[in-house]
Amino acid sequence: MNRWKKILSLTLAGAMMLSLAACGGKKDAEEPGSSGGEGKSEETEKVTLNILFNDTDENVEAEMDYVMEHLPERLPNVEAKLEMVPGDAQTYETKVRTMISAGGEGLDVWWERGGSWAAPILESGSALPLDEYLEASGYKDKVIPSAIFTAEDGHIYSVPFNDNSYEIILYNKKIFADHNLEVPKTVSELKEIIKVLADTDIVPISVGAKDGWCAAMMLEGFAYSLDPMITEKIVKGEGKFSDEPYKTGAEIMKELLDMGAFSKNVALTGIDEALPLFETGKAAMMANGSWAVAAGAEKMGEDFGYFYYPVVNDADLDKYGKNVAGGINKYSGMMAYAGTEHPAEAAALCEAVAELRCQYVYEEKGNPYIVYKPEVMGWKYDSEFAEPVARLAEDMQNFEYVYGLVQDVMPTAAASAGIMQATSKFMTNTPDYTIEDYLADMDKAALEE
């Protein structure tokens, strides 16, 4: 949308609970929101804050439309300027780091992807500690415990709003029914489905391999059934991608490529092309995440469904759906620049954006996988949750082991980028880039500083 090509500006009005009281030593004894002096209330001066956000698709645009529309009800005397940055993760994160390196001009608050992307920001001291402000607002009473990420120095640096997300496979129930197919719970059953659909004009599995992370999640999904802790072991330096779980996962991916499981030129297909392919019924399945369930159920109705990654070994059928990669990405959410001239207002803005985004997806989109507690916030969903949405919310209670998505938990941003680049290359399925080459590149990427 053209409106996101430029900076959006909204004047935010209302009553502010936090002031600049936390900024100076002479005001250390004041409560957030006090005016200092001899107890006389003074009108808070209007300040300008810049918000940076990654424009990835129409869903994000709709969310931020809602956030910017309702911010005037939540914050006082602040002029917020929102800049939506188009492009992939690397493009967006590079812009954030460039702005920080240039002294933070034009940057007060931004959405941070978290995980390894956030590591250099925290190490450089570029993020504002938020715990003092969050404590004053009662933040910990509003969110689920897993949403509170405390860094090694004891501070909280992000206000997450991302959904509890898990890697799953979406599927079209009508296509499955038309071809007498059942949900596969083992890899052998999945291959049988591929054989049937490969003889039709329907793409068996849609995947945004160009972006890397979609296909990397598939690899991880298969590896999880052999050892759900393998990604965590790699992150801790106790395992490698060339170990058996990921090696077997790569072999399965290669088999699927050779069977014609994916669209032509899949390595050149991004998520923005792969998703419509599935939603319009041109693909039977899609490698995606639980974040797509609410929108998928809304767009496709009763035709929409999902399943977990099939187990590699038939003997492990009892493990199906028990170990799932995902959760909440550590340090993801709204961050404030340590050098902002208005730290209290920036902290309040971080929290307001996070709350409003979660309120929108819960009340307007029927998505219950939020980090805030709806009953505490007083949020209501006026309808019943779609069946797939309600089922996943229930499934989440039975997961035995959960660890972050492979592309998000690597030790460094360079490692994450290397993982995604190697996976995109592997999906070209060329004879001169073997499974061994791929895993060697993955091992090398994991060690990138």
Tab-separated table of C-alpha atoms in Angstrom:
chain	number	residue	atom	x	y	z
A	1	MET	CA	0.000	0.000	0.000
A	2	ASN	CA	1.334	3.396	-0.998
A	3	ARG	CA	0.586	4.933	2.367
A	4	TRP	CA	3.394	2.860	3.871
A	5	LYS	CA	5.907	4.299	1.386
A	6	LYS	CA	6.152	7.375	3.531
A	7	ILE	CA	6.280	8.134	7.223
A	8	LEU	CA	2.905	8.245	8.881
A	9	SER	CA	2.361	10.879	11.520
A	10	LEU	CA	-0.333	10.885	14.155
A	11	THR	CA	-0.829	13.265	17.043
A	12	LEU	CA	-1.400	11.207	20.130
A	13	ALA	CA	-3.555	12.739	22.852
A	14	GLY	CA	-4.712	11.520	26.230
A	15	ALA	CA	-3.448	11.143	29.732
A	16	MET	CA	0.135	9.842	30.306
A	17	MET	CA	1.011	7.746	33.339
A	18	LEU	CA	4.767	8.023	32.889
A	19	SER	CA	6.905	11.169	32.695
A	20	LEU	CA	10.534	12.040	32.486
A	21	ALA	CA	10.901	11.496	36.229
A	22	ALA	CA	13.218	8.539	35.735
A	23	CYS	CA	15.696	10.509	33.639
A	24	GLY	CA	17.639	12.540	36.198
A	25	GLY	CA	19.290	11.800	39.506
A	26	LYS	CA	17.558	14.697	41.240
A	27	LYS	CA	14.193	13.039	40.508
A	28	ASP	CA	15.131	9.554	41.654
A	29	ALA	CA	12.719	9.764	44.580
A	30	GLU	CA	9.744	10.693	42.408
A	31	GLU	CA	7.091	8.225	41.315
A	32	PRO	CA	6.565	7.750	37.558
A	33	GLY	CA	4.212	10.493	36.446
A	34	SER	CA	5.126	13.001	39.190
A	35	SER	CA	6.003	16.543	38.194
A	36	GLY	CA	8.728	17.267	40.755
A	37	GLY	CA	9.040	20.565	42.573
A	38	GLU	CA	6.758	20.978	45.595
A	39	GLY	CA	4.043	18.586	44.491
A	40	LYS	CA	2.439	20.952	41.973
A	41	SER	CA	1.152	19.278	38.822
A	42	GLU	CA	2.556	20.611	35.580
A	43	GLU	CA	1.303	19.934	32.080
A	44	THR	CA	3.510	17.468	30.252
A	45	GLU	CA	5.114	18.948	27.150
A	46	LYS	CA	4.410	17.272	23.845
A	47	VAL	CA	7.282	15.140	22.586
A	48	THR	CA	7.967	13.457	19.252
A	49	LEU	CA	8.874	9.761	19.055
A	50	ASN	CA	9.831	7.771	15.981
A	51	ILE	CA	8.631	4.190	15.510
A	52	LEU	CA	10.303	1.797	13.069
A	53	PHE	CA	8.463	-1.313	11.916
A	54	ASN	CA	9.003	-4.030	9.313
A	55	ASP	CA	6.291	-4.040	6.632
A	56	THR	CA	6.172	-7.705	5.610
A	57	ASP	CA	2.608	-8.224	4.401
A	58	GLU	CA	-0.976	-6.949	4.443
A	59	ASN	CA	-1.631	-8.532	7.837
A	60	VAL	CA	1.125	-6.466	9.447
A	61	GLU	CA	-0.185	-3.356	7.719
A	62	ALA	CA	-3.678	-3.963	9.096
A	63	GLU	CA	-2.297	-4.502	12.589
A	64	MET	CA	-0.362	-1.258	12.518
A	65	ASP	CA	-3.384	0.586	11.089
A	66	TYR	CA	-5.252	-0.465	14.223
A	67	VAL	CA	-2.360	0.410	16.526
A	68	MET	CA	-1.951	3.904	15.099
A	69	GLU	CA	-5.695	4.517	15.125
A	70	HIS	CA	-6.043	3.651	18.808
A	71	LEU	CA	-2.823	5.080	20.188
A	72	PRO	CA	-4.496	8.452	20.899
A	73	GLU	CA	-6.701	6.656	23.437
A	74	ARG	CA	-3.686	5.259	25.279
A	75	LEU	CA	-0.926	7.876	25.348
A	76	PRO	CA	-0.650	11.560	26.177
A	77	ASN	CA	0.816	14.507	24.406
A	78	VAL	CA	3.102	12.586	22.081
A	79	GLU	CA	3.547	12.945	18.362
A	80	ALA	CA	4.467	9.492	17.039
A	81	LYS	CA	5.939	9.067	13.580
A	82	LEU	CA	5.661	5.579	12.160
A	83	GLU	CA	7.948	4.388	9.391
A	84	MET	CA	7.106	1.042	7.814
A	85	VAL	CA	10.202	-0.493	6.240
A	86	PRO	CA	9.530	-2.953	3.404
A	87	GLY	CA	11.826	-5.900	2.763
A	88	ASP	CA	13.020	-9.113	4.310
A	89	ALA	CA	14.493	-9.670	7.765
A	90	GLN	CA	18.046	-8.889	6.687
A	91	THR	CA	17.035	-5.622	5.012
A	92	TYR	CA	15.050	-4.446	7.995
A	93	GLU	CA	17.566	-5.436	10.659
A	94	THR	CA	20.363	-3.809	8.663
A	95	LYS	CA	18.423	-0.549	8.696
A	96	VAL	CA	17.988	-0.726	12.473
A	97	ARG	CA	21.697	-1.319	13.005
A	98	THR	CA	22.655	1.410	10.543
A	99	MET	CA	20.506	3.932	12.396
A	100	ILE	CA	22.019	2.894	15.720
A	101	SER	CA	25.546	3.131	14.315
A	102	ALA	CA	24.758	6.633	13.061
A	103	GLY	CA	23.881	7.762	16.579
A	104	GLY	CA	20.237	6.751	16.688
A	105	GLU	CA	18.925	9.789	14.843
A	106	GLY	CA	15.290	9.193	13.919
A	107	LEU	CA	15.062	6.092	16.111
A	108	ASP	CA	13.251	5.993	19.441
A	109	VAL	CA	11.214	2.791	19.356
A	110	TRP	CA	11.369	-0.150	16.977
A	111	TRP	CA	10.124	-3.672	16.493
A	112	GLU	CA	12.972	-6.100	17.093
A	113	ARG	CA	12.899	-9.600	15.642
A	114	GLY	CA	14.731	-10.962	18.670
A	115	GLY	CA	16.871	-14.063	19.010
A	116	SER	CA	20.301	-13.750	17.483
A	117	TRP	CA	19.278	-10.573	15.686
A	118	ALA	CA	19.055	-8.804	19.044
A	119	ALA	CA	22.393	-10.057	20.387
A	120	PRO	CA	24.624	-7.244	18.998
A	121	ILE	CA	22.100	-4.611	20.046
A	122	LEU	CA	22.132	-5.798	23.645
A	123	GLU	CA	25.900	-6.306	23.682
A	124	SER	CA	26.479	-2.737	22.488
A	125	GLY	CA	24.174	-1.273	25.134
A	126	SER	CA	21.941	0.242	22.454
A	127	ALA	CA	18.637	-0.879	23.970
A	128	LEU	CA	16.967	0.937	26.856
A	129	PRO	CA	16.331	-1.158	30.017
A	130	LEU	CA	12.563	-1.190	30.419
A	131	ASP	CA	12.017	-3.004	33.710
A	132	GLU	CA	11.638	0.138	35.841
A	133	TYR	CA	8.847	1.438	33.619
A	134	LEU	CA	7.181	-1.957	33.199
A	135	GLU	CA	7.195	-2.478	36.937
A	136	ALA	CA	5.367	0.823	37.397
A	137	SER	CA	2.717	-0.128	34.840
A	138	GLY	CA	2.003	-3.577	36.301
A	139	TYR	CA	3.229	-5.261	33.142
A	140	LYS	CA	4.054	-8.632	34.724
A	141	ASP	CA	0.454	-9.087	35.812
A	142	LYS	CA	-0.762	-8.580	32.247
A	143	VAL	CA	1.282	-11.178	30.371
A	144	ILE	CA	1.974	-14.897	30.465
A	145	PRO	CA	5.233	-15.816	32.269
A	146	SER	CA	7.014	-16.930	29.071
A	147	ALA	CA	6.663	-13.392	27.685
A	148	ILE	CA	9.061	-11.990	30.278
A	149	PHE	CA	12.643	-12.275	29.053
A	150	THR	CA	15.297	-11.085	31.464
A	151	ALA	CA	18.782	-10.600	30.034
A	152	GLU	CA	21.937	-11.818	31.750
A	153	ASP	CA	22.360	-8.398	33.360
A	154	GLY	CA	18.951	-8.728	35.014
A	155	HIS	CA	17.162	-6.152	32.847
A	156	ILE	CA	14.192	-6.445	30.500
A	157	TYR	CA	14.802	-4.906	27.090
A	158	SER	CA	11.774	-5.864	24.993
A	159	VAL	CA	7.996	-5.857	25.206
A	160	PRO	CA	6.915	-8.866	23.128
A	161	PHE	CA	3.662	-8.991	21.241
A	162	ASN	CA	4.382	-11.841	18.867
A	163	ASP	CA	2.081	-14.819	19.054
A	164	ASN	CA	3.116	-18.063	20.638
A	165	SER	CA	4.233	-19.598	17.363
A	166	TYR	CA	4.937	-23.158	16.318
A	167	GLU	CA	6.055	-24.699	13.045
A	168	ILE	CA	3.249	-26.691	11.458
A	169	ILE	CA	2.018	-27.751	8.035
A	170	LEU	CA	-1.189	-26.233	6.706
A	171	TYR	CA	-3.417	-28.302	4.462
A	172	ASN	CA	-6.501	-27.965	2.290
A	173	LYS	CA	-9.161	-30.346	3.606
A	174	LYS	CA	-11.149	-30.275	0.358
A	175	ILE	CA	-8.155	-31.283	-1.749
A	176	PHE	CA	-7.383	-34.086	0.674
A	177	ALA	CA	-10.998	-35.283	0.604
A	178	ASP	CA	-11.207	-35.093	-3.201
A	179	HIS	CA	-8.163	-37.377	-3.463
A	180	ASN	CA	-9.068	-39.665	-0.555
A	181	LEU	CA	-6.053	-38.540	1.479
A	182	GLU	CA	-5.600	-38.690	5.233
A	183	VAL	CA	-3.461	-36.425	7.405
A	184	PRO	CA	0.051	-37.953	7.423
A	185	LYS	CA	1.562	-38.736	10.800
A	186	THR	CA	4.682	-40.451	9.456
A	187	VAL	CA	7.109	-39.456	6.716
A	188	SER	CA	6.230	-42.596	4.748
A	189	GLU	CA	2.572	-41.509	4.740
A	190	LEU	CA	3.600	-38.027	3.594
A	191	LYS	CA	5.519	-39.508	0.659
A	192	GLU	CA	2.455	-41.484	-0.408
A	193	ILE	CA	0.475	-38.238	-0.514
A	194	ILE	CA	3.190	-36.607	-2.621
A	195	LYS	CA	3.003	-39.498	-5.103
A	196	VAL	CA	-0.741	-38.994	-5.526
A	197	LEU	CA	-0.634	-35.218	-5.909
A	198	ALA	CA	2.438	-35.184	-8.142
A	199	ASP	CA	0.252	-36.601	-10.942
A	200	THR	CA	-2.170	-33.662	-10.698
A	201	ASP	CA	-1.897	-29.950	-11.430
A	202	ILE	CA	-1.930	-29.262	-7.690
A	203	VAL	CA	1.348	-28.336	-5.990
A	204	PRO	CA	1.763	-30.836	-3.130
A	205	ILE	CA	3.618	-28.490	-0.730
A	206	SER	CA	3.972	-24.735	-1.038
A	207	VAL	CA	7.064	-23.286	0.641
A	208	GLY	CA	8.740	-19.862	0.472
A	209	ALA	CA	12.217	-21.287	-0.052
A	210	LYS	CA	13.585	-18.002	-1.381
A	211	ASP	CA	13.307	-16.550	2.112
A	212	GLY	CA	15.198	-19.477	3.597
A	213	TRP	CA	13.416	-19.690	6.937
A	214	CYS	CA	10.355	-21.525	5.595
A	215	ALA	CA	12.429	-24.413	4.258
A	216	ALA	CA	14.752	-24.332	7.274
A	217	MET	CA	11.690	-24.893	9.463
A	218	MET	CA	10.784	-27.948	7.393
A	219	LEU	CA	14.248	-29.360	7.944
A	220	GLU	CA	13.930	-28.696	11.668
A	221	GLY	CA	10.471	-30.233	11.779
A	222	PHE	CA	11.754	-33.570	10.522
A	223	ALA	CA	14.851	-33.439	12.743
A	224	TYR	CA	12.681	-32.841	15.820
A	225	SER	CA	11.067	-36.257	15.640
A	226	LEU	CA	14.504	-37.858	16.031
A	227	ASP	CA	15.798	-35.527	18.733
A	228	PRO	CA	13.655	-32.585	19.861
A	229	MET	CA	16.659	-31.060	21.628
A	230	ILE	CA	18.932	-31.033	18.568
A	231	THR	CA	18.498	-27.321	17.774
A	232	GLU	CA	19.184	-26.357	21.376
A	233	LYS	CA	22.296	-28.570	21.367
A	234	ILE	CA	23.566	-26.796	18.248
A	235	VAL	CA	22.961	-23.360	19.765
A	236	LYS	CA	24.879	-24.407	22.897
A	237	GLY	CA	27.753	-25.843	20.874
A	238	GLU	CA	26.897	-29.386	21.929
A	239	GLY	CA	25.740	-30.601	18.513
A	240	LYS	CA	26.031	-29.989	14.780
A	241	PHE	CA	23.729	-29.815	11.790
A	242	SER	CA	25.736	-32.680	10.340
A	243	ASP	CA	24.601	-34.887	13.252
A	244	GLU	CA	22.010	-37.560	12.535
A	245	PRO	CA	18.746	-35.637	13.183
A	246	TYR	CA	19.396	-32.804	10.731
A	247	LYS	CA	21.245	-35.091	8.329
A	248	THR	CA	18.166	-37.312	8.117
A	249	GLY	CA	15.978	-34.224	7.769
A	250	ALA	CA	18.080	-33.054	4.816
A	251	GLU	CA	17.830	-36.484	3.201
A	252	ILE	CA	14.034	-36.336	3.503
A	253	MET	CA	13.971	-32.849	1.993
A	254	LYS	CA	16.084	-34.080	-0.920
A	255	GLU	CA	13.677	-36.977	-1.480
A	256	LEU	CA	10.726	-34.601	-1.518
A	257	LEU	CA	12.508	-32.342	-4.000
A	258	ASP	CA	13.207	-35.280	-6.292
A	259	MET	CA	9.575	-36.422	-6.005
A	260	GLY	CA	8.278	-33.049	-7.215
A	261	ALA	CA	6.763	-32.119	-3.872
A	262	PHE	CA	7.266	-28.394	-4.394
A	263	SER	CA	6.453	-25.778	-7.017
A	264	LYS	CA	8.730	-25.261	-9.987
A	265	ASN	CA	11.680	-22.996	-9.200
A	266	VAL	CA	10.795	-23.284	-5.526
A	267	ALA	CA	14.117	-21.718	-4.519
A	268	LEU	CA	12.935	-18.512	-6.215
A	269	THR	CA	9.521	-18.549	-4.513
A	270	GLY	CA	9.148	-16.257	-1.516
A	271	ILE	CA	6.588	-16.381	1.262
A	272	ASP	CA	4.556	-13.645	-0.452
A	273	GLU	CA	4.026	-16.019	-3.386
A	274	ALA	CA	3.848	-19.296	-1.478
A	275	LEU	CA	0.993	-18.213	0.811
A	276	PRO	CA	-1.462	-17.167	-1.950
A	277	LEU	CA	-0.624	-20.380	-3.780
A	278	PHE	CA	-1.967	-22.317	-0.816
A	279	GLU	CA	-4.857	-20.023	0.078
A	280	THR	CA	-6.269	-20.123	-3.462
A	281	GLY	CA	-6.304	-23.917	-3.586
A	282	LYS	CA	-3.421	-24.302	-6.013
A	283	ALA	CA	-1.342	-26.090	-3.368
A	284	ALA	CA	-2.532	-28.866	-1.062
A	285	MET	CA	-0.154	-28.116	1.820
A	286	MET	CA	2.114	-25.335	3.011
A	287	ALA	CA	5.117	-25.284	5.326
A	288	ASN	CA	4.311	-22.411	7.647
A	289	GLY	CA	3.655	-21.591	11.286
A	290	SER	CA	0.772	-21.334	13.730
A	291	TRP	CA	0.674	-17.572	13.090
A	292	ALA	CA	-1.130	-18.414	9.826
A	293	VAL	CA	-3.936	-20.425	11.444
A	294	ALA	CA	-6.370	-17.624	12.312
A	295	ALA	CA	-6.067	-15.903	8.926
A	296	GLY	CA	-6.178	-19.227	7.096
A	297	ALA	CA	-9.367	-20.292	8.876
A	298	GLU	CA	-10.934	-16.920	8.079
A	299	LYS	CA	-10.035	-16.985	4.388
A	300	MET	CA	-10.571	-20.670	3.656
A	301	GLY	CA	-13.295	-21.601	6.121
A	302	GLU	CA	-13.926	-25.325	6.514
A	303	ASP	CA	-11.330	-26.124	3.858
A	304	PHE	CA	-8.518	-25.056	6.179
A	305	GLY	CA	-6.623	-27.424	8.442
A	306	TYR	CA	-3.179	-28.077	9.865
A	307	PHE	CA	-1.052	-30.936	11.132
A	308	TYR	CA	2.281	-31.393	12.852
A	309	TYR	CA	5.454	-32.611	11.243
A	310	PRO	CA	5.253	-36.354	10.586
A	311	VAL	CA	7.617	-38.559	12.556
A	312	VAL	CA	10.520	-40.028	10.623
A	313	ASN	CA	10.263	-43.525	12.078
A	314	ASP	CA	6.927	-45.340	12.043
A	315	ALA	CA	7.766	-46.802	15.442
A	316	ASP	CA	7.694	-43.285	16.938
A	317	LEU	CA	4.057	-42.640	16.027
A	318	ASP	CA	3.209	-42.037	19.694
A	319	LYS	CA	5.504	-38.986	19.610
A	320	TYR	CA	3.534	-37.277	16.846
A	321	GLY	CA	2.558	-33.723	17.828
A	322	LYS	CA	4.326	-33.864	21.188
A	323	ASN	CA	7.581	-32.009	20.425
A	324	VAL	CA	7.165	-28.815	18.426
A	325	ALA	CA	9.648	-26.077	17.596
A	326	GLY	CA	8.550	-22.539	18.362
A	327	GLY	CA	7.229	-20.610	21.347
A	328	ILE	CA	8.120	-16.927	21.680
A	329	ASN	CA	11.368	-15.662	20.219
A	330	LYS	CA	13.618	-14.374	22.988
A	331	TYR	CA	14.008	-10.583	23.077
A	332	SER	CA	11.481	-10.093	20.288
A	333	GLY	CA	9.006	-7.221	20.443
A	334	MET	CA	9.194	-3.485	20.934
A	335	MET	CA	12.527	-2.007	21.985
A	336	ALA	CA	13.531	1.551	22.811
A	337	TYR	CA	16.833	3.170	21.899
A	338	ALA	CA	19.099	3.738	24.897
A	339	GLY	CA	19.877	7.245	23.667
A	340	THR	CA	16.283	8.425	23.262
A	341	GLU	CA	15.654	11.853	24.757
A	342	HIS	CA	12.370	10.657	26.225
A	343	PRO	CA	12.927	7.246	27.848
A	344	ALA	CA	9.736	7.155	29.932
A	345	GLU	CA	7.531	8.017	26.979
A	346	ALA	CA	9.456	5.578	24.759
A	347	ALA	CA	8.913	2.779	27.279
A	348	ALA	CA	5.206	3.604	27.479
A	349	LEU	CA	4.998	3.604	23.689
A	350	CYS	CA	6.648	0.175	23.512
A	351	GLU	CA	4.028	-1.218	25.861
A	352	ALA	CA	1.112	0.523	24.149
A	353	VAL	CA	2.063	-0.781	20.701
A	354	ALA	CA	2.429	-4.316	22.061
A	355	GLU	CA	-0.908	-4.194	23.881
A	356	LEU	CA	-2.819	-2.773	20.937
A	357	ARG	CA	-1.380	-5.273	18.494
A	358	CYS	CA	-2.388	-8.165	20.768
A	359	GLN	CA	-5.821	-6.672	21.354
A	360	TYR	CA	-6.351	-6.410	17.597
A	361	VAL	CA	-5.417	-9.997	16.785
A	362	TYR	CA	-7.457	-11.319	19.716
A	363	GLU	CA	-10.648	-9.272	19.381
A	364	GLU	CA	-10.678	-8.546	15.652
A	365	LYS	CA	-8.929	-11.573	14.153
A	366	GLY	CA	-9.896	-14.279	16.633
A	367	ASN	CA	-6.327	-15.279	17.463
A	368	PRO	CA	-5.904	-16.517	21.068
A	369	TYR	CA	-2.153	-17.223	20.893
A	370	ILE	CA	-1.207	-13.870	22.372
A	371	VAL	CA	1.230	-13.065	25.186
A	372	TYR	CA	-1.257	-10.889	27.104
A	373	LYS	CA	-3.938	-12.348	29.375
A	374	PRO	CA	-7.293	-11.404	27.789
A	375	GLU	CA	-9.187	-11.801	31.057
A	376	VAL	CA	-6.822	-9.374	32.814
A	377	MET	CA	-6.933	-6.889	29.936
A	378	GLY	CA	-10.723	-7.082	29.679
A	379	TRP	CA	-10.591	-8.119	26.019
A	380	LYS	CA	-13.513	-10.011	24.520
A	381	TYR	CA	-13.905	-11.974	21.337
A	382	ASP	CA	-17.513	-11.636	20.196
A	383	SER	CA	-17.640	-14.920	18.333
A	384	GLU	CA	-16.436	-18.457	18.779
A	385	PHE	CA	-12.878	-19.221	17.785
A	386	ALA	CA	-12.605	-21.139	14.529
A	387	GLU	CA	-12.182	-24.867	15.072
A	388	PRO	CA	-8.506	-25.014	13.990
A	389	VAL	CA	-7.726	-22.014	16.182
A	390	ALA	CA	-9.388	-23.498	19.255
A	391	ARG	CA	-7.784	-26.887	18.647
A	392	LEU	CA	-4.271	-25.458	18.460
A	393	ALA	CA	-4.879	-23.452	21.627
A	394	GLU	CA	-5.782	-26.734	23.311
A	395	ASP	CA	-2.889	-28.635	21.712
A	396	MET	CA	-0.429	-26.136	23.133
A	397	GLN	CA	-1.242	-27.372	26.612
A	398	ASN	CA	0.041	-30.848	25.736
A	399	PHE	CA	3.360	-30.049	24.058
A	400	GLU	CA	6.138	-31.882	25.903
A	401	TYR	CA	9.122	-29.973	24.564
A	402	VAL	CA	9.330	-26.588	22.836
A	403	TYR	CA	12.384	-24.646	21.711
A	404	GLY	CA	12.695	-21.635	19.418
A	405	LEU	CA	12.616	-21.826	15.637
A	406	VAL	CA	15.999	-22.647	14.132
A	407	GLN	CA	16.266	-19.439	12.104
A	408	ASP	CA	15.579	-17.349	15.207
A	409	VAL	CA	17.750	-18.946	17.885
A	410	MET	CA	21.163	-19.072	16.274
A	411	PRO	CA	23.867	-17.409	18.416
A	412	THR	CA	24.358	-14.506	16.001
A	413	ALA	CA	22.521	-12.717	13.210
A	414	ALA	CA	25.268	-13.816	10.834
A	415	ALA	CA	24.591	-17.427	11.808
A	416	SER	CA	20.865	-17.020	11.145
A	417	ALA	CA	21.535	-15.411	7.782
A	418	GLY	CA	23.942	-18.204	6.872
A	419	ILE	CA	21.373	-20.852	7.806
A	420	MET	CA	18.736	-19.283	5.581
A	421	GLN	CA	21.088	-18.678	2.658
A	422	ALA	CA	22.382	-22.245	2.706
A	423	THR	CA	18.845	-23.622	2.859
A	424	SER	CA	17.691	-21.505	-0.090
A	425	LYS	CA	20.659	-22.792	-2.067
A	426	PHE	CA	19.894	-26.387	-1.098
A	427	MET	CA	16.334	-25.973	-2.377
A	428	THR	CA	17.666	-25.336	-5.895
A	429	ASN	CA	18.273	-29.105	-5.898
A	430	THR	CA	21.302	-28.973	-8.162
A	431	PRO	CA	23.702	-31.940	-8.354
A	432	ASP	CA	26.751	-29.798	-7.578
A	433	TYR	CA	25.376	-28.878	-4.118
A	434	THR	CA	25.052	-32.104	-2.189
A	435	ILE	CA	23.548	-32.892	1.184
A	436	GLU	CA	27.075	-33.050	2.586
A	437	ASP	CA	27.851	-29.600	1.142
A	438	TYR	CA	24.654	-28.215	2.612
A	439	LEU	CA	25.243	-29.574	6.104
A	440	ALA	CA	28.863	-28.405	6.023
A	441	ASP	CA	27.657	-24.892	5.185
A	442	MET	CA	25.094	-25.093	7.982
A	443	ASP	CA	27.780	-26.116	10.475
A	444	LYS	CA	29.966	-23.263	9.263
A	445	ALA	CA	27.083	-20.791	9.521
A	446	ALA	CA	26.366	-21.824	13.116
A	447	LEU	CA	29.861	-20.666	14.079
A	448	GLU	CA	29.615	-17.246	12.401
A	449	GLU	CA	30.374	-14.357	14.755
